[in-house]
Tab-separated table of C-alpha atoms in Angstrom:
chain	number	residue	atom	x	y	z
T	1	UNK	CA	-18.392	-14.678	7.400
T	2	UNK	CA	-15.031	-12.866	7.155
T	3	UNK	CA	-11.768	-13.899	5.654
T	4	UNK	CA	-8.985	-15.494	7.562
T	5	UNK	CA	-6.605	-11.792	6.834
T	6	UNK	CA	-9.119	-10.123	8.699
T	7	UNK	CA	-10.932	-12.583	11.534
T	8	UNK	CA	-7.332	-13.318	12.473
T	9	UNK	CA	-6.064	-9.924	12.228
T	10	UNK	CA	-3.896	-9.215	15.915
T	11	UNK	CA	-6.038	-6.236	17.503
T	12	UNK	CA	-2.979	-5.077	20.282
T	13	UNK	CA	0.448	-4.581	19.917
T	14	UNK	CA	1.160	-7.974	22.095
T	15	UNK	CA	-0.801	-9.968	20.057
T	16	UNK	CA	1.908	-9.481	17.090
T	17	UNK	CA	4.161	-12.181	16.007
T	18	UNK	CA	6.987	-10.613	14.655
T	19	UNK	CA	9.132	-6.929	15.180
T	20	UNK	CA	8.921	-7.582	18.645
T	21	UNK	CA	11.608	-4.725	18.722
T	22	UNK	CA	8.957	-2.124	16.717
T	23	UNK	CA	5.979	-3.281	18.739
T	24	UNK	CA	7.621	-2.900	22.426
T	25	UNK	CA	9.114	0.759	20.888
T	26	UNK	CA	5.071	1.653	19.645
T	27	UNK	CA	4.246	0.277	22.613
T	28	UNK	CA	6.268	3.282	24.988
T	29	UNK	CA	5.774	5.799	22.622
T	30	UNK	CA	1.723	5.597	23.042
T	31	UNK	CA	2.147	5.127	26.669
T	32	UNK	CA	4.761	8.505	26.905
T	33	UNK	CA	2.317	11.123	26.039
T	34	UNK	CA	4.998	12.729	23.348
T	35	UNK	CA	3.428	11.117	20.627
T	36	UNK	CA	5.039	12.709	17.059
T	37	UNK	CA	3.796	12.565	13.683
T	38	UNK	CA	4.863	9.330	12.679
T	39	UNK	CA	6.210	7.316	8.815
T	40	UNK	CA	5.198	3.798	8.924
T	41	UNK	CA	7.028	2.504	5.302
T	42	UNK	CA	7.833	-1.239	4.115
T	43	UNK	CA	6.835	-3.609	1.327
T	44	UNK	CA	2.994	-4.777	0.502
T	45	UNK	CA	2.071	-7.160	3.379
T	46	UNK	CA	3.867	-6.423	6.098
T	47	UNK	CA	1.676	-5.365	8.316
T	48	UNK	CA	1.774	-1.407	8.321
T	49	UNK	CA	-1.988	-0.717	8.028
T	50	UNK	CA	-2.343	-3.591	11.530
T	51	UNK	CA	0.678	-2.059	13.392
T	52	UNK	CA	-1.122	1.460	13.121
T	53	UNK	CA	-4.096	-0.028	14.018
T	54	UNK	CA	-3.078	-1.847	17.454
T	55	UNK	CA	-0.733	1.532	18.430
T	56	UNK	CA	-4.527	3.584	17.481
T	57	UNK	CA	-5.848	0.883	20.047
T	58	UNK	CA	-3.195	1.340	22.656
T	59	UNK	CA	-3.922	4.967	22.555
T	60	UNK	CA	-7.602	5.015	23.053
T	61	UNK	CA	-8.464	1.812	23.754
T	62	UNK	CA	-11.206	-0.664	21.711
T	63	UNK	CA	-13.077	2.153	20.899
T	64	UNK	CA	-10.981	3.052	17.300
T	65	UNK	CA	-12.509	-0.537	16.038
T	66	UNK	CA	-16.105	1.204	15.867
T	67	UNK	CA	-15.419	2.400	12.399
T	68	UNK	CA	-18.088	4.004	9.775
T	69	UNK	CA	-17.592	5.056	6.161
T	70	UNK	CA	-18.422	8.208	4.827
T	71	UNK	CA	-18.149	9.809	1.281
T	72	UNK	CA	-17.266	13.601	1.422
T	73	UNK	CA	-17.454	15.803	-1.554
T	74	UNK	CA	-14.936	18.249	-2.664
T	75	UNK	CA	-14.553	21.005	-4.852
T	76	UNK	CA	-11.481	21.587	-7.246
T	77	UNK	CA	-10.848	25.354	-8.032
T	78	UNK	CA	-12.408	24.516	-11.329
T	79	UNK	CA	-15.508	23.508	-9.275
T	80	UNK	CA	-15.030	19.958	-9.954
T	81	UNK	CA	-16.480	17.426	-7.583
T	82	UNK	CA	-14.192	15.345	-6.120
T	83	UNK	CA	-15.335	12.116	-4.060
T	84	UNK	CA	-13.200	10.451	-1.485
T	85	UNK	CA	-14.210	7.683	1.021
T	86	UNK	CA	-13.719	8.408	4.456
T	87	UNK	CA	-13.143	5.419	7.161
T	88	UNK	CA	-13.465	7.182	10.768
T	89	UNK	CA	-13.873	6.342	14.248
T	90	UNK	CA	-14.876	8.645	17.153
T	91	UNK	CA	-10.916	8.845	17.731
T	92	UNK	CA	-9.235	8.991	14.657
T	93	UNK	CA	-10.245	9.541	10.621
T	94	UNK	CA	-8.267	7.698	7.665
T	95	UNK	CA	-8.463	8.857	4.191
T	96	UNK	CA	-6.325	7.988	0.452
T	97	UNK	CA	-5.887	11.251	-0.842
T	98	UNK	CA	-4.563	9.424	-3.827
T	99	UNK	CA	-8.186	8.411	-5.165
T	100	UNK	CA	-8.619	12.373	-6.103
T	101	UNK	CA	-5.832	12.027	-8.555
T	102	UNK	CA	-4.038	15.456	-9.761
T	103	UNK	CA	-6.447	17.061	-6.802
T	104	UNK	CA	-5.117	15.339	-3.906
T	105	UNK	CA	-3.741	18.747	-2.609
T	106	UNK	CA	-7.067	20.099	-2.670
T	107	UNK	CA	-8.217	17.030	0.180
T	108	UNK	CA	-5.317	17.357	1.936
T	109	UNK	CA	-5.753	21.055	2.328
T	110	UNK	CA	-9.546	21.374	2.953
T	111	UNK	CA	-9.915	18.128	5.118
T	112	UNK	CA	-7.060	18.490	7.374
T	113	UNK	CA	-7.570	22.218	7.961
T	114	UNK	CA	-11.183	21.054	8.749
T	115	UNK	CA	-10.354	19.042	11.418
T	116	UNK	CA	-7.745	20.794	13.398
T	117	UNK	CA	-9.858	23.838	13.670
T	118	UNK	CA	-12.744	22.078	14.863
T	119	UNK	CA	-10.198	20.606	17.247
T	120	UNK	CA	-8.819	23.771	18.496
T	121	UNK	CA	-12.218	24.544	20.105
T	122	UNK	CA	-12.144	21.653	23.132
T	123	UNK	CA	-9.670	22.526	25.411
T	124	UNK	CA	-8.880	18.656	26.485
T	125	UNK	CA	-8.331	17.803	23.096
T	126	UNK	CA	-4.318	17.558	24.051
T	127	UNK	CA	-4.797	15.914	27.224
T	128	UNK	CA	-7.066	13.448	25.318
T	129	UNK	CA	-4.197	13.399	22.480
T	130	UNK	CA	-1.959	11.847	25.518
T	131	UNK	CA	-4.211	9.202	26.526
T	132	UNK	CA	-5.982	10.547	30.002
T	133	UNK	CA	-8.560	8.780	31.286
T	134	UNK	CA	-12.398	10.890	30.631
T	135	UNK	CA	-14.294	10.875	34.337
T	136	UNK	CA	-16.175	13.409	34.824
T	137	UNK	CA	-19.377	14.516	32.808
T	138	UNK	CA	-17.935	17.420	31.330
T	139	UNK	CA	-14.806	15.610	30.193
T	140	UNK	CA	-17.439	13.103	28.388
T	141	UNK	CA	-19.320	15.650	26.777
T	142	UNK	CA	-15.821	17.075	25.262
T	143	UNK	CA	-14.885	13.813	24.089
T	144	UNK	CA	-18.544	13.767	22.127
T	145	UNK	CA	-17.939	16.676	20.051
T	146	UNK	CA	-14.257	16.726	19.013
T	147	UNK	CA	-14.255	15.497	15.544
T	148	UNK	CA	-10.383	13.785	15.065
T	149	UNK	CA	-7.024	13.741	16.788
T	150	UNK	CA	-5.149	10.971	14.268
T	151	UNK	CA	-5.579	11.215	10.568
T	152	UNK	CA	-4.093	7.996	8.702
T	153	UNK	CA	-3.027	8.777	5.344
T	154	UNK	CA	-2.393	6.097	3.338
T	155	UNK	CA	-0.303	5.603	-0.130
T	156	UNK	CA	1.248	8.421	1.293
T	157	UNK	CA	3.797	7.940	-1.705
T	158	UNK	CA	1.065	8.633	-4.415
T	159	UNK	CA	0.989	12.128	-3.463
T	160	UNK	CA	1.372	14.831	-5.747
T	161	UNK	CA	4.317	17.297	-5.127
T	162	UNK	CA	1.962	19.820	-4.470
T	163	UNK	CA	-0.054	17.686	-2.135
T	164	UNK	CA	3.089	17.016	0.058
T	165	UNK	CA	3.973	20.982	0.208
T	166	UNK	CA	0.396	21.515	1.466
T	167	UNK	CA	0.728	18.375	4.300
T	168	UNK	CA	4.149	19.973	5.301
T	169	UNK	CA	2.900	23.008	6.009
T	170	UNK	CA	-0.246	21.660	7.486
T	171	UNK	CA	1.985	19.315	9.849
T	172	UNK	CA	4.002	22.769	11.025
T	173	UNK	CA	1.063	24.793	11.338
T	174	UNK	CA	-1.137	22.257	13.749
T	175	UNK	CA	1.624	20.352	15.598
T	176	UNK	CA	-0.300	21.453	18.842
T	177	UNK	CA	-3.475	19.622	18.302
T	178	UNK	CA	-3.485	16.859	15.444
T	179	UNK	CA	-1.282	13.763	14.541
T	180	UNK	CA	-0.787	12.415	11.578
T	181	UNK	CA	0.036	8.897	10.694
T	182	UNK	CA	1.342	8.343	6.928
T	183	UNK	CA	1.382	4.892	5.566
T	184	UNK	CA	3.729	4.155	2.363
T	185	UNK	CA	5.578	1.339	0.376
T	186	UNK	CA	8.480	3.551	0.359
T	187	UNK	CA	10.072	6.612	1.446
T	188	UNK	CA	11.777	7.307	-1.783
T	189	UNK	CA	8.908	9.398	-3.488
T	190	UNK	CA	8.429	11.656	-0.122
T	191	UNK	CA	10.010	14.733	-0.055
T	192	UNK	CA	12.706	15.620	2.773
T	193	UNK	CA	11.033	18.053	4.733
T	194	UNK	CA	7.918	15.635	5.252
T	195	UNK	CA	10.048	13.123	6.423
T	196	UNK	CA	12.142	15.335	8.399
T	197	UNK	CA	8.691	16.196	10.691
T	198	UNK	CA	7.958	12.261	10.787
T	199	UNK	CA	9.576	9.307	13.400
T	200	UNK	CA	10.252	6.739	10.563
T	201	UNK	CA	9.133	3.223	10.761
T	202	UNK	CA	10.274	0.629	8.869
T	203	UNK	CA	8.231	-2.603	9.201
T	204	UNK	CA	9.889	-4.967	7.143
T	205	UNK	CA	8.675	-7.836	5.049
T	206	UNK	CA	8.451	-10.985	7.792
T	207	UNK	CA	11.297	-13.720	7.434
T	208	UNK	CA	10.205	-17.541	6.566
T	209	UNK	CA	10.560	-18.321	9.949
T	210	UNK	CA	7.943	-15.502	11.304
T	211	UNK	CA	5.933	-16.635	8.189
T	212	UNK	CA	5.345	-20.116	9.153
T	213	UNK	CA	4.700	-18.765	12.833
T	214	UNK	CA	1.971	-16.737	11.689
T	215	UNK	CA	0.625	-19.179	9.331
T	216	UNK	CA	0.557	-22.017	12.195
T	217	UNK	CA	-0.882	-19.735	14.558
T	218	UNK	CA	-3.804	-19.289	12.065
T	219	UNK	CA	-4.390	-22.963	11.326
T	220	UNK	CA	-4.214	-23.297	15.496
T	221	UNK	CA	-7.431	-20.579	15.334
T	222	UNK	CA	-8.903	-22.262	12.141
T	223	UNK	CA	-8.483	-25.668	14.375
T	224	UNK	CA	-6.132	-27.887	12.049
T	225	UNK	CA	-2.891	-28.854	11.352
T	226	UNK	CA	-0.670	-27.277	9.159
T	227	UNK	CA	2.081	-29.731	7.691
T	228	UNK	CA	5.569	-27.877	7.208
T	229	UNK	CA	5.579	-28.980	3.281
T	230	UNK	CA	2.408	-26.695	2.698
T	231	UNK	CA	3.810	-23.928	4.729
T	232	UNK	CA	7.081	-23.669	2.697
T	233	UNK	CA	4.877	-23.865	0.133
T	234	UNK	CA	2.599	-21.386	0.556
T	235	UNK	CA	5.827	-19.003	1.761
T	236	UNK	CA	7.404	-19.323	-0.932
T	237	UNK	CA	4.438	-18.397	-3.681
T	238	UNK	CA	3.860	-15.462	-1.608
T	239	UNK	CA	7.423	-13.702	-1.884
T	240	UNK	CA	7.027	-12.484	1.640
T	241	UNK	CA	3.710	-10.999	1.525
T	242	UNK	CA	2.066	-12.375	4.744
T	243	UNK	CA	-1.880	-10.975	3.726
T	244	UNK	CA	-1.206	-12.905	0.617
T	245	UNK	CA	0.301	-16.592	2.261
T	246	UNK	CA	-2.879	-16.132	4.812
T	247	UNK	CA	-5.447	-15.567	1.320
T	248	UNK	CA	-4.055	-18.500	-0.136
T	249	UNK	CA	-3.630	-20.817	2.797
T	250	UNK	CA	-7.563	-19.946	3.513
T	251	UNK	CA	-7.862	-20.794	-0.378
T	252	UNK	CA	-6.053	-24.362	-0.262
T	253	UNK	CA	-7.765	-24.775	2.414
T	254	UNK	CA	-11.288	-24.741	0.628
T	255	UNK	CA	-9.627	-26.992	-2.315
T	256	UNK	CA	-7.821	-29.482	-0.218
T	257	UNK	CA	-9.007	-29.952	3.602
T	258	UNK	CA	-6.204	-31.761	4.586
T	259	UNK	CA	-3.639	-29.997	2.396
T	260	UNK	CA	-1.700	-33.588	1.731
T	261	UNK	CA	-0.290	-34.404	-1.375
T	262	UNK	CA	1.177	-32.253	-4.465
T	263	UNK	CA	-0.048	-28.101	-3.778
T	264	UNK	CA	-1.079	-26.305	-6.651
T	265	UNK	CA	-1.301	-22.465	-6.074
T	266	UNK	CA	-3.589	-20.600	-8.385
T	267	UNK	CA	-2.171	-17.575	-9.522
T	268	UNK	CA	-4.430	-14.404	-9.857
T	269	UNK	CA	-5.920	-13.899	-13.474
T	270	UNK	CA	-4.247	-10.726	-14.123
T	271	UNK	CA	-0.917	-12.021	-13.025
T	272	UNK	CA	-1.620	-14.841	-15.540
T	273	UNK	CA	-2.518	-11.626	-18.177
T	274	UNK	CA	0.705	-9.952	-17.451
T	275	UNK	CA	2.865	-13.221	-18.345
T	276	UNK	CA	1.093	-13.821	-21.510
T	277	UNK	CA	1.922	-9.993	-22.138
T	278	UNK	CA	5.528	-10.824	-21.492
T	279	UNK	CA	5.355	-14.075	-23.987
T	280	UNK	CA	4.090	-11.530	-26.990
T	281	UNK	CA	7.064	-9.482	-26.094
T	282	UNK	CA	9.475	-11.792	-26.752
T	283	UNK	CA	8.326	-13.832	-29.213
T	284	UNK	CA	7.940	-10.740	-31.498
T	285	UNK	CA	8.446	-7.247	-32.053
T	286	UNK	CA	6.470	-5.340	-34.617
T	287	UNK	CA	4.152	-2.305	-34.499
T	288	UNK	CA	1.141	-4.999	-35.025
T	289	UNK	CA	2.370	-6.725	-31.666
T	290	UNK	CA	2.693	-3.773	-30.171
T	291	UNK	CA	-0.755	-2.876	-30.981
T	292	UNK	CA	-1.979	-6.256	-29.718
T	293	UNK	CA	-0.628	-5.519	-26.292
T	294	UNK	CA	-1.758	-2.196	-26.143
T	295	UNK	CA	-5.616	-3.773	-26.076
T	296	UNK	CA	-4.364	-6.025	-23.157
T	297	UNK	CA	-2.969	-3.210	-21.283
T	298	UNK	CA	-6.704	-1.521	-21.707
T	299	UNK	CA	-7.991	-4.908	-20.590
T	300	UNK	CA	-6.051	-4.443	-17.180
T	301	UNK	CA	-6.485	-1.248	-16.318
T	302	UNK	CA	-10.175	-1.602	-16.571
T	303	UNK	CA	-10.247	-4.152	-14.054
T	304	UNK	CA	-8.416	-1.339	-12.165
T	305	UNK	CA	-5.070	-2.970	-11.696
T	306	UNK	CA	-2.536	-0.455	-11.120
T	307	UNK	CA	-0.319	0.476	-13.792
T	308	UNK	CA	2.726	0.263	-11.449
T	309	UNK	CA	2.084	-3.265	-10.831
T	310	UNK	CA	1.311	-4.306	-14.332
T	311	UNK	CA	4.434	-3.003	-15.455
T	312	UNK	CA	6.438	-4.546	-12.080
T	313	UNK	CA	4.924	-7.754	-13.368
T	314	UNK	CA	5.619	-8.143	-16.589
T	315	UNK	CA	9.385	-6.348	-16.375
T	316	UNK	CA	10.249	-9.615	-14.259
T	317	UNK	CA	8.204	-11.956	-16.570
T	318	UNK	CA	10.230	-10.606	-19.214
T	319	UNK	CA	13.536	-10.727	-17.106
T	320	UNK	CA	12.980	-14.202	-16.342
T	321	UNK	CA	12.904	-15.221	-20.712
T	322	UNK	CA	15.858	-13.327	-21.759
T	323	UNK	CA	19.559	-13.047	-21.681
T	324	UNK	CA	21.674	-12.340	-18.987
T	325	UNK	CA	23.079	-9.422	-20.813
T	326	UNK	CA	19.838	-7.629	-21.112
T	327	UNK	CA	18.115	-8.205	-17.358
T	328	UNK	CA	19.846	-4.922	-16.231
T	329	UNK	CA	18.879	-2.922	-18.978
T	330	UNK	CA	15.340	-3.645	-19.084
T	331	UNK	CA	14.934	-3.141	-15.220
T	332	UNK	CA	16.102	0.009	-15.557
T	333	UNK	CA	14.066	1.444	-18.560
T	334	UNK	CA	10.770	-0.026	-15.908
T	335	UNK	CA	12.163	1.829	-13.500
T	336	UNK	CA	12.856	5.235	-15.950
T	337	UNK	CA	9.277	4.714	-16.934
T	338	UNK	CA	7.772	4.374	-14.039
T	339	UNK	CA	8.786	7.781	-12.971
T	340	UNK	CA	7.868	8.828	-15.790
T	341	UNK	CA	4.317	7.450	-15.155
T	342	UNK	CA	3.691	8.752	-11.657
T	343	UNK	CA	4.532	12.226	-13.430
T	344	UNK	CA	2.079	12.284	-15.947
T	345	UNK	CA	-1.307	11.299	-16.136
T	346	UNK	CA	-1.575	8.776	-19.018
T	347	UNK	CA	-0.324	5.633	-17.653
T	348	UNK	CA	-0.964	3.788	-21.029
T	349	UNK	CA	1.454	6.140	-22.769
T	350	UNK	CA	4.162	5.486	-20.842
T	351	UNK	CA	3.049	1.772	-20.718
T	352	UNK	CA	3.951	1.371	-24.388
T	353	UNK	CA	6.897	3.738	-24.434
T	354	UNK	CA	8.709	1.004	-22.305
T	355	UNK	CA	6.975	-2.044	-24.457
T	356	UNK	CA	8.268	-0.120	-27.473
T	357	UNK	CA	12.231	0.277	-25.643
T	358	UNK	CA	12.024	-3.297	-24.397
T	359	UNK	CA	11.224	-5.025	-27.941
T	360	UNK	CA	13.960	-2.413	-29.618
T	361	UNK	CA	16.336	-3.460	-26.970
T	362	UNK	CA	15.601	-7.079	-27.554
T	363	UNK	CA	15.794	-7.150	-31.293
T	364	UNK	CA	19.140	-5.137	-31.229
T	365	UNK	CA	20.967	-7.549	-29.088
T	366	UNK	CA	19.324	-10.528	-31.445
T	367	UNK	CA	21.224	-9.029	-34.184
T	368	UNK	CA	24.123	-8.300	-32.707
T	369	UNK	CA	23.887	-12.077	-31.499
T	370	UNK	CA	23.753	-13.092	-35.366
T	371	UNK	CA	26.148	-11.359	-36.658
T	372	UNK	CA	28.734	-12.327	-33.759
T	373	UNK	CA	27.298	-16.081	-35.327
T	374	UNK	CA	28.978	-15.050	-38.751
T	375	UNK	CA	31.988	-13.251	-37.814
């Protein structure tokens, strides 16, 4: 038994509800032939990761929904093994380089070169690139043993610098036989020349509207009714993530049948641990608080929540409980950090460093506040 996200997951570009603009333009370039590498880029739940997937199945048809995992081993130049999951069909391969960490280059480099040389040796790999039909016996034997013609990358974004210098230059060097596909939350980590060799798509976050099409559309397949009230609801909680307002329609669902009456929306257990983290930041600022949060930060990242998020979180928790005066200030010391934190390799460093800015930030302007009192 599968989840709503995925049993109601559109499988062809008509099938989407929304972009009909993006989907009719995916639509001709799959059918054209001159199919480039290509940038999809947009918030968490949009639907990048199903748009690729239903242009991948106007391409070659049902077969890229035959999918297998594999785990391939690498080896760092310090002859570390490196691991990375591997989700492949017979037409296209999709890998997060990300997962190696500082070695990402060395995936991106040995994988990709990998496959394009073992697709230079069939000579209807292009044709096959362009979407031509496979008759004749020898044509189905070719198709057999060529390995990949479109690698997905995703969290394209959560590249190194040095992995993106190696992509560019494998993007350049086998143009002739190999697409690739990047999927990212944002283009502003990229560098230029990657995106410079990519047709950009933006697939933005759905409007309310497209939202409560979507979400009636899957009560239609789940056969009930979805009242309006729930669906503003449920569209509201989910800040325009449509994978999460499908997970917790699915959930209310479960809870309440006929989803009548007040809706209470759970909130995920580490969301709940990043407001309570925002609560000790406020309410005091010592090195012993600062210490206490430090073991809840631990507590997070062991459940492998990523430290991006955490501190997305709990910079608008702590938004939300202070002054006006101090909202822009504190956004842009997450933001400073952040950087900082996709630079270096200790996230929990860089964790505290802005825990540490915040509270100093926050007992300054309480000061100031008091003595403006006396004055």
């Amino acid at each position: 038994m599968s989840l709503w996200v995925d049993k109601f997951r559109p499988r062809a570009l008509d099938d989407l509800h929304y972009h009909e603009g993006l989907s009719a333009r995916l639509k001709s370039l799959a059918a054209s032939g001159d199919f480039p590498h290509m940038l999809f880029y947009g918030p968490s739940g949009a639907g990048k990761k199903t748009r690729i997937t239903c242009t991948l199945r106007q391409l070659f048809g049902p077969g890229v929904e035959k999918l297998k995992i594999d785990q391939r081993v690498f080896l760092s130049p310090s002859k570390r093994k490196i691991e990375v999951n591997i989700v492949q069909s017979n037409f296209h391969l999709e890998i997060t380089p990300s997962e190696a960490g500082n070695y990402d280059r060395v995936v991106i480099q040995e994988l990709l070169k990998e496959i394009a040389q073992t697709q230079q040796v069939d000579l209807n790999a292009k044709q096959r690139f362009k979407g031509a039909a496979i008759h004749s016996p020898l044509e189905r034997f070719c198709e057999c043993i060529v390995d990949w013609t479109v690698v997905i990358i995703n969290e394209a974004d959560s590249l190194s610098r040095d992995a993106q210098a190696a992509l560019r230059r494998t993007m350049e060097k086998y143009m002739s036989n190999m697409r690739i596909i990047l999927c990212a939350n944002s283009t502003s980590r990229l560098i230029a020349p990657i995106k410079s060799r990519c047709l950009l798509m933006r697939v933005a976050a759905p409007s309310d509207d497209e939202m409560q099409t979507v979400l009636t559309y899957v009560a239609r397949r789940a056969y009930f009714d979805l009242p309006p009230e729930a669906a503003q609801e449920i569209i509201k909680d989910s800040g325009g993530n449509l994978r999460k307002a499908i997970l917790v329609l699915e959930a209310l669902k479960m809870q309440s049948p006929d989803l009548s009456g007040p809706l209470t929306i759970a909130k995920p257990d580490w969301e709940t641990y990043c407001q309570k983290v925002a609560v000790l930041i406020v309410t005091e600022q010592t090195p012993a608080r600062v210490m206490e949060i430090r073991t809840k930060f631990y507590e997070l990242l062991s459940h492998c929540i990523p430290p991006t998020v955490i501190l997305k979180t709990i910079a608008e928790a702590v938004v939300s409980q202070v002054d006006e005066t101090l909202k822009a200030e504190i956004m842009h010391w997450a933001a400073f950090y952040e950087v900082r934190m996709r630079i270096g390799s200790k996230k929990i460093y860089h964790l505290e460093a802005w825990v540490v800015k915040v509270m100093s930030l926050y007992k300054q302007s309480f000061y100031q506040f008091d003595i403006s009192e006396f004055s």
